[in-house]
Tab-separated table of N, CA and C in Angstrom:
chain	number	residue	atom	x	y	z
A	138	UNK	N	18.288	-22.796	-97.990
A	138	UNK	CA	18.864	-23.048	-96.672
A	138	UNK	C	20.168	-22.250	-96.525
A	139	UNK	N	20.352	-21.667	-95.373
A	139	UNK	CA	21.543	-20.869	-95.095
A	139	UNK	C	22.742	-21.790	-94.879
A	140	UNK	N	23.919	-21.341	-95.300
A	140	UNK	CA	25.104	-22.181	-95.112
A	140	UNK	C	25.553	-22.216	-93.653
A	141	UNK	N	26.154	-23.324	-93.272
A	141	UNK	CA	26.797	-23.442	-91.969
A	141	UNK	C	28.146	-22.757	-92.097
A	142	UNK	N	28.408	-21.806	-91.199
A	142	UNK	CA	29.671	-21.079	-91.251
A	142	UNK	C	30.361	-21.123	-89.895
A	143	UNK	N	31.662	-20.857	-89.923
A	143	UNK	CA	32.464	-20.877	-88.702
A	143	UNK	C	33.088	-19.497	-88.494
A	144	UNK	N	33.054	-19.017	-87.276
A	144	UNK	CA	33.704	-17.765	-86.898
A	144	UNK	C	35.211	-17.999	-86.875
A	145	UNK	N	35.974	-17.136	-87.523
A	145	UNK	CA	37.416	-17.361	-87.655
A	145	UNK	C	38.261	-16.612	-86.624
A	146	UNK	N	37.634	-16.061	-85.605
A	146	UNK	CA	38.381	-15.313	-84.592
A	146	UNK	C	39.542	-16.111	-84.005
A	147	UNK	N	39.320	-17.368	-83.747
A	147	UNK	CA	40.355	-18.190	-83.111
A	147	UNK	C	41.463	-18.599	-84.078
A	148	UNK	N	41.396	-18.157	-85.338
A	148	UNK	CA	42.428	-18.486	-86.322
A	148	UNK	C	43.345	-17.290	-86.598
A	149	UNK	N	43.425	-16.397	-85.649
A	149	UNK	CA	44.286	-15.219	-85.791
A	149	UNK	C	45.718	-15.651	-86.091
A	150	UNK	N	46.335	-14.969	-87.049
A	150	UNK	CA	47.706	-15.271	-87.432
A	150	UNK	C	47.814	-16.309	-88.541
A	151	UNK	N	46.725	-16.980	-88.876
A	151	UNK	CA	46.738	-17.971	-89.952
A	151	UNK	C	46.579	-17.256	-91.291
A	152	UNK	N	47.165	-17.836	-92.348
A	152	UNK	CA	46.970	-17.271	-93.679
A	152	UNK	C	45.700	-17.865	-94.294
A	153	UNK	N	45.302	-17.345	-95.454
A	153	UNK	CA	44.056	-17.808	-96.078
A	153	UNK	C	44.073	-19.297	-96.396
A	154	UNK	N	45.202	-19.792	-96.848
A	154	UNK	CA	45.298	-21.222	-97.171
A	154	UNK	C	45.007	-22.065	-95.930
A	155	UNK	N	45.573	-21.676	-94.790
A	155	UNK	CA	45.341	-22.412	-93.544
A	155	UNK	C	43.891	-22.289	-93.090
A	156	UNK	N	43.318	-21.109	-93.227
A	156	UNK	CA	41.925	-20.896	-92.818
A	156	UNK	C	40.994	-21.744	-93.681
A	157	UNK	N	41.222	-21.736	-94.975
A	157	UNK	CA	40.402	-22.542	-95.881
A	157	UNK	C	40.505	-24.021	-95.525
A	158	UNK	N	41.728	-24.494	-95.281
A	158	UNK	CA	41.916	-25.903	-94.911
A	158	UNK	C	41.185	-26.229	-93.615
A	159	UNK	N	41.247	-25.315	-92.636
A	159	UNK	CA	40.563	-25.552	-91.361
A	159	UNK	C	39.054	-25.631	-91.565
A	160	UNK	N	38.521	-24.721	-92.355
A	160	UNK	CA	37.078	-24.728	-92.609
A	160	UNK	C	36.661	-26.024	-93.299
A	161	UNK	N	37.421	-26.420	-94.303
A	161	UNK	CA	37.076	-27.642	-95.031
A	161	UNK	C	37.168	-28.866	-94.123
A	162	UNK	N	38.112	-28.868	-93.191
A	162	UNK	CA	38.270	-30.025	-92.309
A	162	UNK	C	37.093	-30.176	-91.353
A	163	UNK	N	36.393	-29.082	-91.068
A	163	UNK	CA	35.257	-29.145	-90.150
A	163	UNK	C	33.947	-29.481	-90.855
A	164	UNK	N	33.937	-29.331	-92.179
A	164	UNK	CA	32.728	-29.626	-92.934
A	164	UNK	C	31.762	-28.456	-93.050
A	165	UNK	N	32.162	-27.268	-92.577
A	165	UNK	CA	31.300	-26.104	-92.742
A	165	UNK	C	31.347	-25.632	-94.190
A	166	UNK	N	30.442	-24.731	-94.519
A	166	UNK	CA	30.338	-24.265	-95.906
A	166	UNK	C	30.932	-22.883	-96.118
A	167	UNK	N	31.380	-22.248	-95.039
A	167	UNK	CA	31.937	-20.915	-95.186
A	167	UNK	C	32.383	-20.339	-93.867
A	168	UNK	N	32.581	-19.009	-93.888
A	168	UNK	CA	33.148	-18.346	-92.715
A	168	UNK	C	32.411	-17.065	-92.370
A	169	UNK	N	32.366	-16.798	-91.084
A	169	UNK	CA	32.184	-15.459	-90.546
A	169	UNK	C	33.631	-14.996	-90.414
A	170	UNK	N	34.102	-14.291	-91.435
A	170	UNK	CA	35.514	-13.968	-91.552
A	170	UNK	C	35.878	-12.739	-90.727
A	171	UNK	N	36.841	-12.908	-89.835
A	171	UNK	CA	37.354	-11.760	-89.088
A	171	UNK	C	38.122	-10.863	-90.049
A	172	UNK	N	37.720	-9.618	-90.095
A	172	UNK	CA	38.426	-8.592	-90.862
A	172	UNK	C	38.946	-7.608	-89.826
A	173	UNK	N	40.091	-7.975	-89.298
A	173	UNK	CA	40.696	-7.244	-88.183
A	173	UNK	C	42.214	-7.287	-88.339
A	174	UNK	N	42.925	-6.388	-87.675
A	174	UNK	CA	44.385	-6.501	-87.668
A	174	UNK	C	44.798	-7.876	-87.143
A	175	UNK	N	45.821	-8.455	-87.749
A	175	UNK	CA	46.293	-9.773	-87.341
A	175	UNK	C	45.699	-10.910	-88.154
A	176	UNK	N	44.812	-10.584	-89.093
A	176	UNK	CA	44.170	-11.569	-89.968
A	176	UNK	C	44.535	-11.246	-91.410
A	177	UNK	N	44.393	-12.217	-92.313
A	177	UNK	CA	44.766	-11.963	-93.712
A	177	UNK	C	44.020	-10.790	-94.344
A	178	UNK	N	42.773	-10.602	-93.946
A	178	UNK	CA	42.011	-9.447	-94.404
A	178	UNK	C	41.816	-8.536	-93.188
A	179	UNK	N	42.260	-7.302	-93.333
A	179	UNK	CA	42.136	-6.297	-92.280
A	179	UNK	C	41.451	-5.074	-92.885
A	180	UNK	N	40.932	-4.182	-92.056
A	180	UNK	CA	40.265	-3.008	-92.623
A	180	UNK	C	41.118	-2.252	-93.639
A	181	UNK	N	42.409	-2.168	-93.393
A	181	UNK	CA	43.297	-1.384	-94.240
A	181	UNK	C	43.536	-2.013	-95.610
A	182	UNK	N	43.422	-3.326	-95.731
A	182	UNK	CA	43.672	-3.977	-97.031
A	182	UNK	C	42.411	-4.600	-97.627
A	183	UNK	N	41.277	-4.396	-96.985
A	183	UNK	CA	40.044	-5.080	-97.398
A	183	UNK	C	39.643	-4.759	-98.829
A	184	UNK	N	39.937	-3.573	-99.304
A	184	UNK	CA	39.517	-3.180	-100.658
A	184	UNK	C	39.974	-4.204	-101.696
A	185	UNK	N	41.179	-4.727	-101.535
A	185	UNK	CA	41.685	-5.735	-102.476
A	185	UNK	C	41.686	-7.140	-101.874
A	186	UNK	N	41.990	-7.240	-100.576
A	186	UNK	CA	42.148	-8.563	-99.954
A	186	UNK	C	40.832	-9.303	-99.786
A	187	UNK	N	39.729	-8.593	-99.520
A	187	UNK	CA	38.460	-9.295	-99.313
A	187	UNK	C	37.927	-9.918	-100.607
A	188	UNK	N	37.893	-9.186	-101.724
A	188	UNK	CA	37.462	-9.848	-102.967
A	188	UNK	C	38.359	-11.033	-103.345
A	189	UNK	N	39.659	-10.908	-103.096
A	189	UNK	CA	40.576	-12.013	-103.378
A	189	UNK	C	40.278	-13.197	-102.458
A	190	UNK	N	40.030	-12.933	-101.183
A	190	UNK	CA	39.691	-14.011	-100.251
A	190	UNK	C	38.394	-14.687	-100.683
A	191	UNK	N	37.404	-13.911	-101.084
A	191	UNK	CA	36.128	-14.490	-101.529
A	191	UNK	C	36.329	-15.373	-102.759
A	192	UNK	N	37.180	-14.927	-103.673
A	192	UNK	CA	37.469	-15.743	-104.860
A	192	UNK	C	38.128	-17.062	-104.458
A	193	UNK	N	39.116	-16.986	-103.567
A	193	UNK	CA	39.807	-18.196	-103.124
A	193	UNK	C	38.862	-19.131	-102.363
A	194	UNK	N	37.994	-18.577	-101.542
A	194	UNK	CA	37.000	-19.390	-100.844
A	194	UNK	C	36.101	-20.080	-101.867
A	195	UNK	N	35.594	-19.322	-102.824
A	195	UNK	CA	34.683	-19.883	-103.835
A	195	UNK	C	35.367	-20.986	-104.631
A	196	UNK	N	36.645	-20.804	-104.940
A	196	UNK	CA	37.400	-21.845	-105.662
A	196	UNK	C	37.429	-23.154	-104.890
A	197	UNK	N	37.282	-23.068	-103.560
A	197	UNK	CA	37.298	-24.250	-102.694
A	197	UNK	C	35.895	-24.672	-102.269
A	198	UNK	N	34.875	-24.054	-102.866
A	198	UNK	CA	33.497	-24.413	-102.548
A	198	UNK	C	32.982	-23.798	-101.257
A	199	UNK	N	33.617	-22.718	-100.799
A	199	UNK	CA	33.248	-22.059	-99.550
A	199	UNK	C	32.715	-20.657	-99.821
A	200	UNK	N	32.047	-20.085	-98.834
A	200	UNK	CA	31.491	-18.741	-98.980
A	200	UNK	C	31.859	-17.874	-97.776
A	201	UNK	N	31.673	-16.578	-97.949
A	201	UNK	CA	31.849	-15.610	-96.859
A	201	UNK	C	30.593	-14.746	-96.833
A	202	UNK	N	29.557	-15.168	-96.126
A	202	UNK	CA	28.338	-14.360	-96.078
A	202	UNK	C	28.386	-13.210	-95.062
A	203	UNK	N	29.364	-13.259	-94.152
A	203	UNK	CA	29.414	-12.343	-93.023
A	203	UNK	C	30.858	-12.069	-92.666
A	204	UNK	N	31.161	-10.796	-92.344
A	204	UNK	CA	32.474	-10.484	-91.773
A	204	UNK	C	32.281	-9.876	-90.392
A	205	UNK	N	33.285	-10.037	-89.555
A	205	UNK	CA	33.314	-9.430	-88.234
A	205	UNK	C	34.412	-8.387	-88.223
A	206	UNK	N	34.045	-7.169	-87.865
A	206	UNK	CA	34.969	-6.045	-87.870
A	206	UNK	C	35.632	-5.873	-86.508
A	207	UNK	N	36.602	-4.954	-86.413
A	207	UNK	CA	37.207	-4.684	-85.103
A	207	UNK	C	36.162	-4.230	-84.093
A	208	UNK	N	36.411	-4.508	-82.846
A	208	UNK	CA	35.474	-4.177	-81.777
A	208	UNK	C	35.167	-2.704	-81.655
A	209	UNK	N	36.043	-1.844	-82.190
A	209	UNK	CA	35.795	-0.405	-82.112
A	209	UNK	C	35.178	0.166	-83.388
A	210	UNK	N	34.727	-0.684	-84.303
A	210	UNK	CA	34.123	-0.216	-85.549
A	210	UNK	C	32.662	0.138	-85.307
A	211	UNK	N	32.447	1.362	-84.826
A	211	UNK	CA	31.100	1.825	-84.502
A	211	UNK	C	30.783	3.165	-85.151
A	212	UNK	N	31.710	3.702	-85.931
A	212	UNK	CA	31.533	5.017	-86.541
A	212	UNK	C	31.554	4.872	-88.063
A	213	UNK	N	30.431	5.149	-88.727
A	213	UNK	CA	30.395	5.013	-90.181
A	213	UNK	C	31.256	6.051	-90.898
A	214	UNK	N	31.759	7.037	-90.168
A	214	UNK	CA	32.612	8.057	-90.763
A	214	UNK	C	34.092	7.736	-90.707
A	215	UNK	N	34.457	6.609	-90.087
A	215	UNK	CA	35.865	6.235	-90.015
A	215	UNK	C	36.392	6.034	-91.434
A	216	UNK	N	37.649	6.311	-91.654
A	216	UNK	CA	38.192	6.346	-93.009
A	216	UNK	C	38.033	5.046	-93.795
A	217	UNK	N	37.957	3.926	-93.148
A	217	UNK	CA	37.847	2.673	-93.901
A	217	UNK	C	36.414	2.152	-94.031
A	218	UNK	N	35.425	2.847	-93.477
A	218	UNK	CA	34.047	2.321	-93.499
A	218	UNK	C	33.519	2.146	-94.920
A	219	UNK	N	33.521	3.188	-95.718
A	219	UNK	CA	32.997	3.070	-97.081
A	219	UNK	C	33.803	2.073	-97.912
A	220	UNK	N	35.155	2.143	-97.925
A	220	UNK	CA	35.891	1.135	-98.697
A	220	UNK	C	35.613	-0.299	-98.240
A	221	UNK	N	35.395	-0.492	-96.934
A	221	UNK	CA	35.091	-1.829	-96.430
A	221	UNK	C	33.738	-2.309	-96.949
A	222	UNK	N	32.721	-1.462	-96.876
A	222	UNK	CA	31.404	-1.835	-97.384
A	222	UNK	C	31.460	-2.068	-98.899
A	223	UNK	N	32.208	-1.256	-99.624
A	223	UNK	CA	32.355	-1.458	-101.070
A	223	UNK	C	33.073	-2.764	-101.372
A	224	UNK	N	34.097	-3.100	-100.584
A	224	UNK	CA	34.801	-4.374	-100.764
A	224	UNK	C	33.857	-5.541	-100.504
A	225	UNK	N	33.023	-5.422	-99.491
A	225	UNK	CA	32.038	-6.471	-99.219
A	225	UNK	C	31.103	-6.642	-100.412
A	226	UNK	N	30.620	-5.529	-100.947
A	226	UNK	CA	29.720	-5.600	-102.096
A	226	UNK	C	30.404	-6.294	-103.268
A	227	UNK	N	31.640	-5.926	-103.533
A	227	UNK	CA	32.390	-6.544	-104.639
A	227	UNK	C	32.610	-8.034	-104.406
A	228	UNK	N	32.846	-8.405	-103.143
A	228	UNK	CA	33.140	-9.798	-102.799
A	228	UNK	C	31.891	-10.653	-102.609
A	229	UNK	N	30.712	-10.037	-102.620
A	229	UNK	CA	29.482	-10.794	-102.406
A	229	UNK	C	29.159	-11.046	-100.948
A	230	UNK	N	29.828	-10.348	-100.044
A	230	UNK	CA	29.555	-10.458	-98.609
A	230	UNK	C	28.365	-9.558	-98.302
A	231	UNK	N	27.313	-10.108	-97.751
A	231	UNK	CA	26.073	-9.360	-97.549
A	231	UNK	C	25.913	-8.744	-96.163
A	232	UNK	N	26.698	-9.219	-95.176
A	232	UNK	CA	26.510	-8.776	-93.793
A	232	UNK	C	27.839	-8.354	-93.161
A	233	UNK	N	27.794	-7.238	-92.424
A	233	UNK	CA	28.961	-6.729	-91.697
A	233	UNK	C	28.591	-6.625	-90.227
A	234	UNK	N	29.255	-7.434	-89.418
A	234	UNK	CA	29.036	-7.359	-87.971
A	234	UNK	C	29.833	-6.172	-87.432
A	235	UNK	N	29.120	-5.217	-86.838
A	235	UNK	CA	29.742	-4.011	-86.312
A	235	UNK	C	30.466	-4.287	-85.001
A	236	UNK	N	31.202	-3.268	-84.546
A	236	UNK	CA	31.851	-3.330	-83.245
A	236	UNK	C	30.845	-3.064	-82.133
A	237	UNK	N	31.350	-2.658	-80.978
A	237	UNK	CA	30.515	-2.581	-79.780
A	237	UNK	C	30.495	-1.188	-79.196
A	238	UNK	N	29.288	-0.693	-78.965
A	238	UNK	CA	29.113	0.561	-78.238
A	238	UNK	C	29.014	0.219	-76.756
A	239	UNK	N	29.474	1.155	-75.934
A	239	UNK	CA	29.425	0.987	-74.481
A	239	UNK	C	28.717	2.175	-73.849
A	240	UNK	N	28.135	1.940	-72.694
A	240	UNK	CA	27.455	2.988	-71.945
A	240	UNK	C	28.427	4.137	-71.690
A	241	UNK	N	27.937	5.344	-71.896
A	241	UNK	CA	28.748	6.529	-71.644
A	241	UNK	C	28.267	7.239	-70.384
A	242	UNK	N	29.047	8.167	-69.899
A	242	UNK	CA	28.812	8.796	-68.602
A	242	UNK	C	27.485	9.533	-68.499
A	243	UNK	N	26.945	10.017	-69.616
A	243	UNK	CA	25.708	10.791	-69.524
A	243	UNK	C	24.453	9.924	-69.538
A	244	UNK	N	24.624	8.615	-69.439
A	244	UNK	CA	23.489	7.737	-69.233
A	244	UNK	C	23.039	6.926	-70.433
A	245	UNK	N	22.120	6.039	-70.137
A	245	UNK	CA	21.653	5.056	-71.109
A	245	UNK	C	20.998	5.691	-72.332
A	246	UNK	N	19.986	6.532	-72.117
A	246	UNK	CA	19.224	7.034	-73.257
A	246	UNK	C	20.045	7.978	-74.119
A	247	UNK	N	20.923	8.754	-73.523
A	247	UNK	CA	21.803	9.614	-74.314
A	247	UNK	C	22.753	8.759	-75.157
A	248	UNK	N	23.217	7.659	-74.583
A	248	UNK	CA	24.093	6.755	-75.334
A	248	UNK	C	23.312	6.080	-76.457
A	249	UNK	N	22.077	5.646	-76.184
A	249	UNK	CA	21.232	5.061	-77.227
A	249	UNK	C	21.073	6.051	-78.383
A	250	UNK	N	20.810	7.300	-78.064
A	250	UNK	CA	20.639	8.317	-79.109
A	250	UNK	C	21.895	8.446	-79.969
A	251	UNK	N	23.077	8.449	-79.351
A	251	UNK	CA	24.331	8.534	-80.112
A	251	UNK	C	24.532	7.299	-80.987
A	252	UNK	N	24.248	6.136	-80.442
A	252	UNK	CA	24.387	4.889	-81.215
A	252	UNK	C	23.456	4.914	-82.422
A	253	UNK	N	22.228	5.324	-82.210
A	253	UNK	CA	21.251	5.365	-83.306
A	253	UNK	C	21.672	6.373	-84.379
A	254	UNK	N	22.285	7.454	-83.997
A	254	UNK	CA	22.785	8.429	-84.971
A	254	UNK	C	23.859	7.767	-85.841
A	255	UNK	N	24.740	6.994	-85.219
A	255	UNK	CA	25.765	6.289	-85.995
A	255	UNK	C	25.120	5.210	-86.865
A	256	UNK	N	24.087	4.539	-86.360
A	256	UNK	CA	23.389	3.545	-87.176
A	256	UNK	C	22.748	4.177	-88.408
A	257	UNK	N	22.319	5.427	-88.300
A	257	UNK	CA	21.793	6.118	-89.482
A	257	UNK	C	22.862	6.174	-90.576
A	258	UNK	N	24.099	6.460	-90.188
A	258	UNK	CA	25.203	6.474	-91.149
A	258	UNK	C	25.473	5.099	-91.734
A	259	UNK	N	25.400	4.064	-90.908
A	259	UNK	CA	25.587	2.701	-91.423
A	259	UNK	C	24.438	2.306	-92.345
A	260	UNK	N	23.221	2.739	-92.030
A	260	UNK	CA	22.080	2.461	-92.913
A	260	UNK	C	22.294	3.124	-94.274
A	261	UNK	N	22.870	4.320	-94.271
A	261	UNK	CA	23.169	4.997	-95.542
A	261	UNK	C	24.213	4.208	-96.340
A	262	UNK	N	25.203	3.647	-95.656
A	262	UNK	CA	26.185	2.792	-96.339
A	262	UNK	C	25.510	1.556	-96.919
A	263	UNK	N	24.560	1.003	-96.175
A	263	UNK	CA	23.819	-0.168	-96.662
A	263	UNK	C	23.024	0.185	-97.908
A	264	UNK	N	22.364	1.330	-97.907
A	264	UNK	CA	21.605	1.760	-99.092
A	264	UNK	C	22.525	1.918	-100.300
A	265	UNK	N	23.694	2.469	-100.047
A	265	UNK	CA	24.646	2.736	-101.129
A	265	UNK	C	25.273	1.462	-101.697
A	266	UNK	N	25.527	0.465	-100.835
A	266	UNK	CA	26.312	-0.708	-101.249
A	266	UNK	C	25.529	-2.015	-101.326
A	267	UNK	N	24.364	-2.079	-100.668
A	267	UNK	CA	23.627	-3.334	-100.607
A	267	UNK	C	24.160	-4.298	-99.566
A	268	UNK	N	25.018	-3.810	-98.684
A	268	UNK	CA	25.618	-4.619	-97.620
A	268	UNK	C	25.026	-4.154	-96.294
A	269	UNK	N	24.455	-5.094	-95.523
A	269	UNK	CA	23.741	-4.736	-94.296
A	269	UNK	C	24.629	-4.835	-93.061
A	270	UNK	N	24.679	-3.754	-92.259
A	270	UNK	CA	25.356	-3.829	-90.969
A	270	UNK	C	24.459	-4.537	-89.955
A	271	UNK	N	25.071	-5.345	-89.101
A	271	UNK	CA	24.319	-6.025	-88.053
A	271	UNK	C	24.973	-5.749	-86.702
A	272	UNK	N	24.122	-5.570	-85.711
A	272	UNK	CA	24.583	-5.366	-84.337
A	272	UNK	C	24.646	-6.730	-83.668
A	273	UNK	N	25.771	-7.013	-83.084
A	273	UNK	CA	25.990	-8.272	-82.378
A	273	UNK	C	25.534	-8.097	-80.934
A	274	UNK	N	24.483	-8.838	-80.540
A	274	UNK	CA	24.157	-8.797	-79.111
A	274	UNK	C	25.274	-9.542	-78.392
A	275	UNK	N	25.923	-8.863	-77.493
A	275	UNK	CA	27.139	-9.381	-76.868
A	275	UNK	C	27.055	-9.152	-75.369
A	276	UNK	N	27.595	-10.064	-74.608
A	276	UNK	CA	27.542	-9.963	-73.153
A	276	UNK	C	28.420	-8.822	-72.645
A	277	UNK	N	28.393	-8.619	-71.369
A	277	UNK	CA	29.198	-7.573	-70.765
A	277	UNK	C	28.437	-6.261	-70.735
A	278	UNK	N	29.152	-5.177	-70.881
A	278	UNK	CA	28.536	-3.851	-70.765
A	278	UNK	C	28.291	-3.192	-72.117
A	279	UNK	N	28.133	-3.992	-73.161
A	279	UNK	CA	27.860	-3.415	-74.471
A	279	UNK	C	26.424	-2.926	-74.539
A	280	UNK	N	26.177	-2.025	-75.469
A	280	UNK	CA	24.832	-1.469	-75.604
A	280	UNK	C	23.835	-2.481	-76.172
A	281	UNK	N	24.296	-3.531	-76.767
A	281	UNK	CA	23.400	-4.566	-77.257
A	281	UNK	C	23.464	-5.821	-76.420
A	282	UNK	N	23.634	-5.664	-75.117
A	282	UNK	CA	23.916	-6.815	-74.261
A	282	UNK	C	22.784	-7.822	-74.124
A	283	UNK	N	21.573	-7.432	-74.476
A	283	UNK	CA	20.463	-8.390	-74.454
A	283	UNK	C	19.445	-7.971	-75.510
A	284	UNK	N	18.421	-8.764	-75.677
A	284	UNK	CA	17.437	-8.510	-76.730
A	284	UNK	C	16.743	-7.162	-76.565
A	285	UNK	N	16.385	-6.804	-75.356
A	285	UNK	CA	15.700	-5.530	-75.140
A	285	UNK	C	16.616	-4.357	-75.490
A	286	UNK	N	17.862	-4.427	-75.062
A	286	UNK	CA	18.803	-3.336	-75.326
A	286	UNK	C	19.083	-3.195	-76.820
A	287	UNK	N	19.284	-4.303	-77.506
A	287	UNK	CA	19.575	-4.215	-78.940
A	287	UNK	C	18.360	-3.693	-79.700
A	288	UNK	N	17.162	-4.003	-79.242
A	288	UNK	CA	15.958	-3.506	-79.906
A	288	UNK	C	15.816	-1.993	-79.741
A	289	UNK	N	16.315	-1.428	-78.635
A	289	UNK	CA	16.315	0.030	-78.498
A	289	UNK	C	17.186	0.655	-79.585
A	290	UNK	N	18.238	-0.032	-79.982
A	290	UNK	CA	19.144	0.503	-81.004
A	290	UNK	C	18.533	0.426	-82.396
A	291	UNK	N	17.847	-0.670	-82.722
A	291	UNK	CA	17.378	-0.872	-84.101
A	291	UNK	C	15.923	-0.470	-84.339
A	292	UNK	N	15.202	-0.121	-83.289
A	292	UNK	CA	13.779	0.213	-83.426
A	292	UNK	C	13.577	1.293	-84.493
A	293	UNK	N	12.687	0.986	-85.436
A	293	UNK	CA	12.332	1.950	-86.463
A	293	UNK	C	13.209	1.926	-87.703
A	294	UNK	N	14.342	1.256	-87.650
A	294	UNK	CA	15.186	1.144	-88.839
A	294	UNK	C	14.593	0.118	-89.795
A	295	UNK	N	14.776	0.351	-91.060
A	295	UNK	CA	14.376	-0.615	-92.080
A	295	UNK	C	15.206	-1.881	-91.878
A	296	UNK	N	14.582	-3.031	-91.635
A	296	UNK	CA	15.349	-4.260	-91.399
A	296	UNK	C	16.160	-4.713	-92.610
A	297	UNK	N	15.903	-4.154	-93.771
A	297	UNK	CA	16.737	-4.446	-94.939
A	297	UNK	C	18.063	-3.696	-94.872
A	298	UNK	N	18.118	-2.672	-94.002
A	298	UNK	CA	19.306	-1.815	-93.922
A	298	UNK	C	20.101	-1.945	-92.630
A	299	UNK	N	19.459	-2.403	-91.555
A	299	UNK	CA	20.121	-2.580	-90.260
A	299	UNK	C	19.547	-3.834	-89.620
A	300	UNK	N	20.412	-4.714	-89.154
A	300	UNK	CA	19.942	-5.956	-88.555
A	300	UNK	C	20.609	-6.272	-87.235
A	301	UNK	N	20.268	-7.432	-86.716
A	301	UNK	CA	20.809	-7.926	-85.452
A	301	UNK	C	21.402	-9.299	-85.701
A	302	UNK	N	22.610	-9.494	-85.190
A	302	UNK	CA	23.249	-10.809	-85.185
A	302	UNK	C	22.975	-11.386	-83.805
A	303	UNK	N	22.004	-12.284	-83.728
A	303	UNK	CA	21.602	-12.854	-82.444
A	303	UNK	C	22.561	-13.975	-82.064
A	304	UNK	N	23.334	-13.732	-81.033
A	304	UNK	CA	24.352	-14.680	-80.578
A	304	UNK	C	23.868	-15.313	-79.272
A	305	UNK	N	23.370	-16.526	-79.360
A	305	UNK	CA	22.825	-17.197	-78.171
A	305	UNK	C	23.901	-17.569	-77.167
A	306	UNK	N	25.160	-17.500	-77.574
A	306	UNK	CA	26.272	-17.771	-76.662
A	306	UNK	C	26.587	-16.600	-75.753
A	307	UNK	N	25.980	-15.478	-76.012
A	307	UNK	CA	26.201	-14.291	-75.189
A	307	UNK	C	24.904	-13.930	-74.534
């Protein structure tokens, strides 16, 4: 059975001790941990901070099966992408929720093609590290705004290497 986890977005500015206490007070078993600026683990410090956070969570009987990255984390070539995926692998985090692609001026299918090219790079990171990137179907004008749109992005990818985070709230 999968653990019940809580998204930590609303705990911005809290330290790990406070986040752990909040999670334990709710009775969940772990976190969808925000790895963003303003949180104890950010892309820039994830190489060391994420494994340490995972250790501290485990010491308290909690887990981190999923992290949420900054909303603009859509390029596997960004300087922190590989170190972040490696930190996840070291920490036992199996899933990385990517940022959001948006429609570009040259139209839907051209944008889909660009997104899929970037997903190829994320799939390569998954092969290298064993950590799977997931696309968050999100409301608004994101490229994964509904089930049909997100399926255009992931069609044909090995589901062991690229996945979808189905968010029924969006």
